[in-house]
Amino acid sequence: MDRLTAMQAYVRVVEAGTFTRAADSLDLPKATVTRLIQTLESHLRTKLLNRTTRRVTVTPDGAAYYERALRLLSDLEELEGSMSQARVTPRGRIRVDVPGVVGREMIIPHLPDFYAKYPDIQIELGVSDRTVDLISDNIDCVIRGGELTDQSLVARRIGEFHMVTCATPEYLRRHGTPAHPLELTQPPHRMVGYFSARSGKLVPDTFRRGDEAVDVVGNHVIAVNDATGYLNAGLAHLGVMQLTCFMAAPLMKSGQLVRVLEDWQADPIPVHVVYPPNRHLSSKLRVFVDWVVELLGQSATAGLKVRCAAA
């Protein structure tokens, strides 16, 4: 038996919760993963997993073995990453999940620059606004905007998105230009609504002017849970929007959008990179995260940290 392969398979089964999901993430047949675990249990002369039709759970011995195996695999990866060749040319596959608009508008267009530096890294990029389970989905890291709620995850703040309030010229022609955020709560004004994919609740928009702060759940005819859909609804003249500057700036420059409520500022959205607990940060993942941080800091190319006043 290849003990390393069996150990890797066991860790993946524990994290994924099922043999099927573990096999898919390892790109192995389910029967192979099952055989590896059975052989490992036979070799160790102990039962590591309790199997049911839907999930597997760890036994006390299995929990102890998982913790030690996870440390050993992390130490092995760190050892390999410390070698000079690995430092110079990180290689291998990473799985990353990012918000849809960040992936489509920011990361993917700049990936040729990343691959010019790191041609041997293969990225599996999830691009959506849905909430993923980092452990069971075997995700190395996610990049997310907004405040974090899951305290069990390891997070690093890497930047922020600045926001601007805007609408189409056609919307303003039909409904007029709002002079105060509270006007957006009643006709004739509308806002494009955004609701959380996790909770289903509408997310209020915050406006600040000096010491005054107003949270607004706008009057709306449509609410979405995807940033691209949110933008498209606004471009269809369905309401006022609060957009990230990197989304709004080119549309304002072209005249498709007009800034409104210019004396009111929206709170910037913090951006974090989030890792599963106990997951070693490999050299290949570290260089990708560092590259994303650099991308966030390039206001000329990423459109971030721009107040949009001159757009």
mmCIF file of C-alpha atoms in Angstrom:
data_model
loop_
_atom_site.group_PDB
_atom_site.id
_atom_site.type_symbol
_atom_site.label_atom_id
_atom_site.label_comp_id
_atom_site.label_asym_id
_atom_site.label_seq_id
_atom_site.Cartn_x
_atom_site.Cartn_y
_atom_site.Cartn_z
ATOM 1 C CA MET A 1 0.000 0.000 0.000
ATOM 2 C CA ASP A 2 1.175 3.514 -0.784
ATOM 3 C CA ARG A 3 0.803 4.939 2.716
ATOM 4 C CA LEU A 4 1.110 8.547 1.560
ATOM 5 C CA THR A 5 -1.686 8.112 -0.991
ATOM 6 C CA ALA A 6 -3.838 6.355 1.594
ATOM 7 C CA MET A 7 -3.194 9.112 4.122
ATOM 8 C CA GLN A 8 -4.108 11.784 1.559
ATOM 9 C CA ALA A 9 -7.268 9.880 0.644
ATOM 10 C CA TYR A 10 -8.260 9.534 4.298
ATOM 11 C CA VAL A 11 -7.808 13.254 5.002
ATOM 12 C CA ARG A 12 -9.870 14.126 1.927
ATOM 13 C CA VAL A 13 -12.699 11.753 2.950
ATOM 14 C CA VAL A 14 -12.850 13.312 6.420
ATOM 15 C CA GLU A 15 -12.917 16.834 4.986
ATOM 16 C CA ALA A 16 -15.382 16.059 2.192
ATOM 17 C CA GLY A 17 -17.734 14.020 4.344
ATOM 18 C CA THR A 18 -18.394 11.366 1.685
ATOM 19 C CA PHE A 19 -16.350 8.925 -0.370
ATOM 20 C CA THR A 20 -17.937 10.208 -3.567
ATOM 21 C CA ARG A 21 -16.945 13.841 -3.040
ATOM 22 C CA ALA A 22 -13.483 12.814 -1.878
ATOM 23 C CA ALA A 23 -12.979 10.664 -4.962
ATOM 24 C CA ASP A 24 -14.114 13.476 -7.250
ATOM 25 C CA SER A 25 -11.713 15.977 -5.668
ATOM 26 C CA LEU A 26 -8.816 13.497 -5.889
ATOM 27 C CA ASP A 27 -9.726 12.537 -9.459
ATOM 28 C CA LEU A 28 -9.817 8.866 -8.444
ATOM 29 C CA PRO A 29 -12.512 6.196 -8.774
ATOM 30 C CA LYS A 30 -14.652 5.863 -5.669
ATOM 31 C CA ALA A 31 -13.731 2.174 -5.455
ATOM 32 C CA THR A 32 -10.039 3.085 -5.292
ATOM 33 C CA VAL A 33 -10.600 5.519 -2.428
ATOM 34 C CA THR A 34 -12.704 2.943 -0.577
ATOM 35 C CA ARG A 35 -9.993 0.324 -1.014
ATOM 36 C CA LEU A 36 -7.292 2.718 0.201
ATOM 37 C CA ILE A 37 -9.216 3.476 3.392
ATOM 38 C CA GLN A 38 -9.983 -0.201 4.019
ATOM 39 C CA THR A 39 -6.335 -1.118 3.565
ATOM 40 C CA LEU A 40 -5.270 1.744 5.839
ATOM 41 C CA GLU A 41 -7.643 0.593 8.577
ATOM 42 C CA SER A 42 -6.372 -2.965 8.200
ATOM 43 C CA HIS A 43 -2.765 -1.792 8.407
ATOM 44 C CA LEU A 44 -3.479 0.306 11.513
ATOM 45 C CA ARG A 45 -5.686 -2.414 13.019
ATOM 46 C CA THR A 46 -8.340 0.113 14.006
ATOM 47 C CA LYS A 47 -11.556 1.543 12.633
ATOM 48 C CA LEU A 48 -11.118 5.127 11.454
ATOM 49 C CA LEU A 49 -14.549 5.866 9.988
ATOM 50 C CA ASN A 50 -18.184 5.104 10.695
ATOM 51 C CA ARG A 51 -19.985 4.716 7.381
ATOM 52 C CA THR A 52 -23.647 5.517 6.679
ATOM 53 C CA THR A 53 -25.546 5.742 3.414
ATOM 54 C CA ARG A 54 -25.161 9.546 3.339
ATOM 55 C CA ARG A 55 -22.023 10.520 5.260
ATOM 56 C CA VAL A 56 -19.006 9.201 7.029
ATOM 57 C CA THR A 57 -18.006 10.265 10.526
ATOM 58 C CA VAL A 58 -14.718 9.768 12.284
ATOM 59 C CA THR A 59 -14.161 7.476 15.230
ATOM 60 C CA PRO A 60 -12.056 8.684 18.184
ATOM 61 C CA ASP A 61 -9.047 6.899 16.707
ATOM 62 C CA GLY A 62 -9.922 8.356 13.313
ATOM 63 C CA ALA A 63 -10.001 11.892 14.719
ATOM 64 C CA ALA A 64 -6.569 11.473 16.294
ATOM 65 C CA TYR A 65 -5.160 9.996 13.085
ATOM 66 C CA TYR A 66 -6.657 12.840 11.018
ATOM 67 C CA GLU A 67 -4.976 15.535 13.126
ATOM 68 C CA ARG A 68 -1.572 13.846 12.913
ATOM 69 C CA ALA A 69 -1.946 13.052 9.215
ATOM 70 C CA LEU A 70 -2.914 16.654 8.436
ATOM 71 C CA ARG A 71 0.207 17.944 10.183
ATOM 72 C CA LEU A 72 2.423 15.418 8.438
ATOM 73 C CA LEU A 73 1.034 16.268 5.000
ATOM 74 C CA SER A 74 1.432 19.986 5.703
ATOM 75 C CA ASP A 75 5.020 19.451 6.854
ATOM 76 C CA LEU A 76 5.743 17.454 3.719
ATOM 77 C CA GLU A 77 4.317 20.144 1.459
ATOM 78 C CA GLU A 78 6.273 22.813 3.330
ATOM 79 C CA LEU A 79 9.453 20.760 2.958
ATOM 80 C CA GLU A 80 8.940 20.404 -0.769
ATOM 81 C CA GLY A 81 8.090 24.091 -1.053
ATOM 82 C CA SER A 82 11.290 25.057 0.740
ATOM 83 C CA MET A 83 13.449 23.545 -1.954
ATOM 84 C CA SER A 84 15.103 26.166 -4.182
ATOM 85 C CA GLN A 85 13.433 25.018 -7.388
ATOM 86 C CA ALA A 86 9.976 25.203 -5.779
ATOM 87 C CA ARG A 87 10.702 28.709 -4.569
ATOM 88 C CA VAL A 88 11.808 29.830 -8.010
ATOM 89 C CA THR A 89 9.052 28.051 -9.927
ATOM 90 C CA PRO A 90 5.989 27.191 -7.832
ATOM 91 C CA ARG A 91 3.960 24.497 -9.528
ATOM 92 C CA GLY A 92 0.788 22.490 -9.128
ATOM 93 C CA ARG A 93 -2.961 22.995 -8.902
ATOM 94 C CA ILE A 94 -4.844 25.440 -6.697
ATOM 95 C CA ARG A 95 -8.594 25.777 -6.269
ATOM 96 C CA VAL A 96 -9.855 29.314 -5.689
ATOM 97 C CA ASP A 97 -13.370 30.772 -5.497
ATOM 98 C CA VAL A 98 -14.077 34.460 -6.172
ATOM 99 C CA PRO A 99 -17.172 36.663 -6.621
ATOM 100 C CA GLY A 100 -18.475 36.572 -10.175
ATOM 101 C CA VAL A 101 -17.756 40.146 -11.147
ATOM 102 C CA VAL A 102 -14.269 40.063 -9.565
ATOM 103 C CA GLY A 103 -13.400 36.948 -11.514
ATOM 104 C CA ARG A 104 -14.802 38.130 -14.834
ATOM 105 C CA GLU A 105 -13.793 41.789 -14.720
ATOM 106 C CA MET A 106 -10.588 41.785 -12.707
ATOM 107 C CA ILE A 107 -8.803 38.464 -12.286
ATOM 108 C CA ILE A 108 -9.374 36.626 -15.578
ATOM 109 C CA PRO A 109 -8.361 39.559 -17.852
ATOM 110 C CA HIS A 110 -5.041 39.839 -15.979
ATOM 111 C CA LEU A 111 -4.225 36.104 -15.756
ATOM 112 C CA PRO A 112 -1.827 36.255 -18.748
ATOM 113 C CA ASP A 113 0.415 38.462 -16.584
ATOM 114 C CA PHE A 114 0.267 35.888 -13.789
ATOM 115 C CA TYR A 115 1.109 32.996 -16.104
ATOM 116 C CA ALA A 116 4.018 34.929 -17.560
ATOM 117 C CA LYS A 117 5.569 34.677 -14.084
ATOM 118 C CA TYR A 118 4.192 31.303 -12.969
ATOM 119 C CA PRO A 119 3.540 29.095 -15.999
ATOM 120 C CA ASP A 120 3.466 25.857 -13.989
ATOM 121 C CA ILE A 121 0.534 26.749 -11.719
ATOM 122 C CA GLN A 122 -2.871 25.422 -12.718
ATOM 123 C CA ILE A 123 -5.824 27.422 -11.346
ATOM 124 C CA GLU A 124 -9.305 25.998 -10.920
ATOM 125 C CA LEU A 125 -11.293 29.206 -10.507
ATOM 126 C CA GLY A 126 -14.842 29.150 -9.173
ATOM 127 C CA VAL A 127 -16.579 32.325 -10.360
ATOM 128 C CA SER A 128 -19.882 32.988 -8.593
ATOM 129 C CA ASP A 129 -21.517 34.828 -5.701
ATOM 130 C CA ARG A 130 -22.686 31.611 -4.041
ATOM 131 C CA THR A 131 -21.380 30.580 -0.640
ATOM 132 C CA VAL A 132 -18.993 27.645 -0.859
ATOM 133 C CA ASP A 133 -17.863 25.203 1.814
ATOM 134 C CA LEU A 134 -14.093 25.494 1.733
ATOM 135 C CA ILE A 135 -13.477 22.181 3.446
ATOM 136 C CA SER A 136 -15.993 19.844 1.821
ATOM 137 C CA ASP A 137 -15.498 21.462 -1.612
ATOM 138 C CA ASN A 138 -11.699 21.215 -1.192
ATOM 139 C CA ILE A 139 -11.147 24.927 -1.881
ATOM 140 C CA ASP A 140 -7.699 26.317 -1.093
ATOM 141 C CA CYS A 141 -8.952 29.861 -0.574
ATOM 142 C CA VAL A 142 -11.790 32.233 -1.418
ATOM 143 C CA ILE A 143 -11.717 35.963 -2.012
ATOM 144 C CA ARG A 144 -14.760 37.713 -0.608
ATOM 145 C CA GLY A 145 -16.034 41.233 -0.108
ATOM 146 C CA GLY A 146 -17.923 42.260 3.016
ATOM 147 C CA GLU A 147 -17.715 41.537 6.713
ATOM 148 C CA LEU A 148 -16.891 37.954 7.660
ATOM 149 C CA THR A 149 -19.291 35.926 9.791
ATOM 150 C CA ASP A 150 -17.605 32.503 10.046
ATOM 151 C CA GLN A 151 -15.016 32.862 12.797
ATOM 152 C CA SER A 152 -13.713 29.306 12.276
ATOM 153 C CA LEU A 153 -11.968 30.342 9.047
ATOM 154 C CA VAL A 154 -8.604 32.055 8.716
ATOM 155 C CA ALA A 155 -8.884 35.438 6.990
ATOM 156 C CA ARG A 156 -6.476 38.098 5.790
ATOM 157 C CA ARG A 157 -7.728 41.534 4.821
ATOM 158 C CA ILE A 158 -6.148 42.398 1.477
ATOM 159 C CA GLY A 159 -7.888 45.604 0.405
ATOM 160 C CA GLU A 160 -11.239 47.296 -0.026
ATOM 161 C CA PHE A 161 -13.697 48.198 -2.742
ATOM 162 C CA HIS A 162 -14.747 51.839 -2.889
ATOM 163 C CA MET A 163 -18.336 52.474 -3.923
ATOM 164 C CA VAL A 164 -20.229 55.057 -5.964
ATOM 165 C CA THR A 165 -23.970 55.717 -6.291
ATOM 166 C CA CYS A 166 -25.172 56.027 -9.878
ATOM 167 C CA ALA A 167 -28.035 55.606 -12.337
ATOM 168 C CA THR A 168 -28.568 55.697 -16.074
ATOM 169 C CA PRO A 169 -29.433 58.978 -17.813
ATOM 170 C CA GLU A 170 -32.725 57.389 -18.918
ATOM 171 C CA TYR A 171 -33.640 56.523 -15.324
ATOM 172 C CA LEU A 172 -32.958 60.120 -14.266
ATOM 173 C CA ARG A 173 -35.034 61.426 -17.173
ATOM 174 C CA ARG A 174 -37.988 59.291 -16.108
ATOM 175 C CA HIS A 175 -37.775 59.636 -12.327
ATOM 176 C CA GLY A 176 -35.697 62.733 -11.615
ATOM 177 C CA THR A 177 -32.455 63.066 -9.645
ATOM 178 C CA PRO A 178 -32.624 62.221 -5.923
ATOM 179 C CA ALA A 179 -31.394 64.897 -3.520
ATOM 180 C CA HIS A 180 -31.347 62.738 -0.366
ATOM 181 C CA PRO A 181 -30.902 58.970 0.169
ATOM 182 C CA LEU A 182 -34.270 58.645 1.905
ATOM 183 C CA GLU A 183 -35.973 59.672 -1.349
ATOM 184 C CA LEU A 184 -34.919 56.247 -2.652
ATOM 185 C CA THR A 185 -37.324 54.536 -0.238
ATOM 186 C CA GLN A 186 -40.496 55.710 -1.981
ATOM 187 C CA PRO A 187 -41.885 56.443 -5.460
ATOM 188 C CA PRO A 188 -41.085 57.802 -7.915
ATOM 189 C CA HIS A 189 -37.566 56.618 -7.065
ATOM 190 C CA ARG A 190 -36.319 53.042 -7.104
ATOM 191 C CA MET A 191 -33.159 51.214 -6.208
ATOM 192 C CA VAL A 192 -31.976 47.906 -7.599
ATOM 193 C CA GLY A 193 -32.228 45.550 -4.618
ATOM 194 C CA TYR A 194 -29.550 43.053 -3.620
ATOM 195 C CA PHE A 195 -30.341 40.103 -1.343
ATOM 196 C CA SER A 196 -27.948 37.735 0.364
ATOM 197 C CA ALA A 197 -27.604 34.355 -1.316
ATOM 198 C CA ARG A 198 -27.101 32.820 2.132
ATOM 199 C CA SER A 199 -29.899 34.432 4.181
ATOM 200 C CA GLY A 200 -32.262 35.658 1.469
ATOM 201 C CA LYS A 201 -32.475 39.037 3.213
ATOM 202 C CA LEU A 202 -32.184 42.355 1.415
ATOM 203 C CA VAL A 203 -28.872 44.095 2.029
ATOM 204 C CA PRO A 204 -29.311 47.774 2.952
ATOM 205 C CA ASP A 205 -27.224 50.486 1.279
ATOM 206 C CA THR A 206 -25.319 52.823 3.599
ATOM 207 C CA PHE A 207 -24.891 56.544 2.902
ATOM 208 C CA ARG A 208 -22.670 58.871 4.949
ATOM 209 C CA ARG A 209 -22.283 62.634 4.956
ATOM 210 C CA GLY A 210 -20.088 63.977 7.726
ATOM 211 C CA ASP A 211 -21.463 62.591 10.990
ATOM 212 C CA GLU A 212 -24.789 61.652 9.392
ATOM 213 C CA ALA A 213 -25.370 58.034 8.342
ATOM 214 C CA VAL A 214 -28.440 56.557 6.660
ATOM 215 C CA ASP A 215 -29.138 52.870 5.963
ATOM 216 C CA VAL A 216 -31.554 52.523 3.073
ATOM 217 C CA VAL A 217 -33.548 49.542 1.838
ATOM 218 C CA GLY A 218 -34.749 51.168 -1.335
ATOM 219 C CA ASN A 219 -38.094 50.988 -3.036
ATOM 220 C CA HIS A 220 -37.499 48.370 -5.722
ATOM 221 C CA VAL A 221 -39.153 46.402 -8.485
ATOM 222 C CA ILE A 222 -36.303 43.902 -8.773
ATOM 223 C CA ALA A 223 -33.786 42.409 -6.365
ATOM 224 C CA VAL A 224 -30.962 40.027 -7.331
ATOM 225 C CA ASN A 225 -28.235 38.056 -5.579
ATOM 226 C CA ASP A 226 -25.513 38.395 -8.210
ATOM 227 C CA ALA A 227 -23.334 41.436 -8.917
ATOM 228 C CA THR A 228 -23.546 41.087 -12.688
ATOM 229 C CA GLY A 229 -27.335 40.789 -12.556
ATOM 230 C CA TYR A 230 -27.398 43.814 -10.262
ATOM 231 C CA LEU A 231 -25.445 45.866 -12.791
ATOM 232 C CA ASN A 232 -27.557 44.680 -15.705
ATOM 233 C CA ALA A 233 -30.759 45.619 -13.877
ATOM 234 C CA GLY A 234 -29.414 49.107 -13.305
ATOM 235 C CA LEU A 235 -28.369 49.463 -16.933
ATOM 236 C CA ALA A 236 -31.942 48.497 -17.852
ATOM 237 C CA HIS A 237 -33.055 51.698 -16.038
ATOM 238 C CA LEU A 238 -34.679 49.745 -13.188
ATOM 239 C CA GLY A 239 -33.168 51.747 -10.340
ATOM 240 C CA VAL A 240 -30.321 53.579 -8.653
ATOM 241 C CA MET A 241 -27.297 51.434 -7.750
ATOM 242 C CA GLN A 242 -24.283 51.429 -5.472
ATOM 243 C CA LEU A 243 -21.443 49.967 -7.521
ATOM 244 C CA THR A 244 -17.773 49.313 -6.912
ATOM 245 C CA CYS A 245 -15.666 51.965 -8.593
ATOM 246 C CA PHE A 246 -13.926 49.456 -10.841
ATOM 247 C CA MET A 247 -17.330 48.457 -12.249
ATOM 248 C CA ALA A 248 -18.751 51.978 -12.463
ATOM 249 C CA ALA A 249 -15.780 54.009 -13.716
ATOM 250 C CA PRO A 250 -15.737 52.850 -17.378
ATOM 251 C CA LEU A 251 -19.540 53.098 -17.625
ATOM 252 C CA MET A 252 -19.497 56.614 -16.208
ATOM 253 C CA LYS A 253 -16.737 57.574 -18.611
ATOM 254 C CA SER A 254 -18.803 56.308 -21.557
ATOM 255 C CA GLY A 255 -21.913 58.150 -20.354
ATOM 256 C CA GLN A 256 -23.927 54.999 -19.638
ATOM 257 C CA LEU A 257 -24.067 55.878 -15.953
ATOM 258 C CA VAL A 258 -24.243 59.173 -14.062
ATOM 259 C CA ARG A 259 -23.165 59.701 -10.489
ATOM 260 C CA VAL A 260 -25.877 60.842 -8.061
ATOM 261 C CA LEU A 261 -25.902 61.901 -4.409
ATOM 262 C CA GLU A 262 -22.298 63.045 -4.807
ATOM 263 C CA ASP A 263 -22.120 64.615 -1.342
ATOM 264 C CA TRP A 264 -22.967 61.230 0.242
ATOM 265 C CA GLN A 265 -20.325 58.498 0.541
ATOM 266 C CA ALA A 266 -20.965 54.767 0.676
ATOM 267 C CA ASP A 267 -18.976 52.642 3.116
ATOM 268 C CA PRO A 268 -16.084 50.833 1.391
ATOM 269 C CA ILE A 269 -16.385 47.055 1.292
ATOM 270 C CA PRO A 270 -13.494 45.181 2.936
ATOM 271 C CA VAL A 271 -11.933 42.426 0.834
ATOM 272 C CA HIS A 272 -10.520 39.298 2.465
ATOM 273 C CA VAL A 273 -8.767 36.171 1.336
ATOM 274 C CA VAL A 274 -10.110 33.294 3.427
ATOM 275 C CA TYR A 275 -8.503 29.909 4.072
ATOM 276 C CA PRO A 276 -9.790 26.724 5.708
ATOM 277 C CA PRO A 277 -8.460 26.147 9.229
ATOM 278 C CA ASN A 278 -5.408 23.892 9.459
ATOM 279 C CA ARG A 279 -4.694 24.333 5.733
ATOM 280 C CA HIS A 280 -1.044 24.993 4.975
ATOM 281 C CA LEU A 281 -0.411 28.004 2.742
ATOM 282 C CA SER A 282 1.698 26.501 -0.027
ATOM 283 C CA SER A 283 4.134 28.490 -2.137
ATOM 284 C CA LYS A 284 1.895 28.166 -5.203
ATOM 285 C CA LEU A 285 -1.083 29.580 -3.293
ATOM 286 C CA ARG A 286 1.027 32.276 -1.636
ATOM 287 C CA VAL A 287 2.245 33.699 -4.955
ATOM 288 C CA PHE A 288 -1.329 33.767 -6.280
ATOM 289 C CA VAL A 289 -2.614 35.628 -3.223
ATOM 290 C CA ASP A 290 0.299 38.085 -3.384
ATOM 291 C CA TRP A 291 -0.523 38.697 -7.036
ATOM 292 C CA VAL A 292 -4.178 39.388 -6.209
ATOM 293 C CA VAL A 293 -3.114 41.825 -3.481
ATOM 294 C CA GLU A 294 -0.937 43.648 -6.011
ATOM 295 C CA LEU A 295 -3.850 43.686 -8.456
ATOM 296 C CA LEU A 296 -6.108 45.234 -5.831
ATOM 297 C CA GLY A 297 -3.553 47.933 -5.233
ATOM 298 C CA GLN A 298 -3.203 48.951 -8.879
ATOM 299 C CA SER A 299 -5.810 51.672 -9.184
ATOM 300 C CA ALA A 300 -4.914 52.318 -12.811
ATOM 301 C CA THR A 301 -5.691 48.757 -13.912
ATOM 302 C CA ALA A 302 -8.036 47.374 -11.265
ATOM 303 C CA GLY A 303 -10.050 50.545 -10.819
ATOM 304 C CA LEU A 304 -9.930 50.244 -7.039
ATOM 305 C CA LYS A 305 -9.241 52.933 -4.461
ATOM 306 C CA VAL A 306 -10.692 55.387 -6.970
ATOM 307 C CA ARG A 307 -13.388 57.741 -5.753
ATOM 308 C CA CYS A 308 -14.879 57.943 -9.267
ATOM 309 C CA ALA A 309 -15.261 61.710 -8.969
ATOM 310 C CA ALA A 310 -13.435 62.322 -12.237
ATOM 311 C CA ALA A 311 -14.721 59.277 -14.095
#
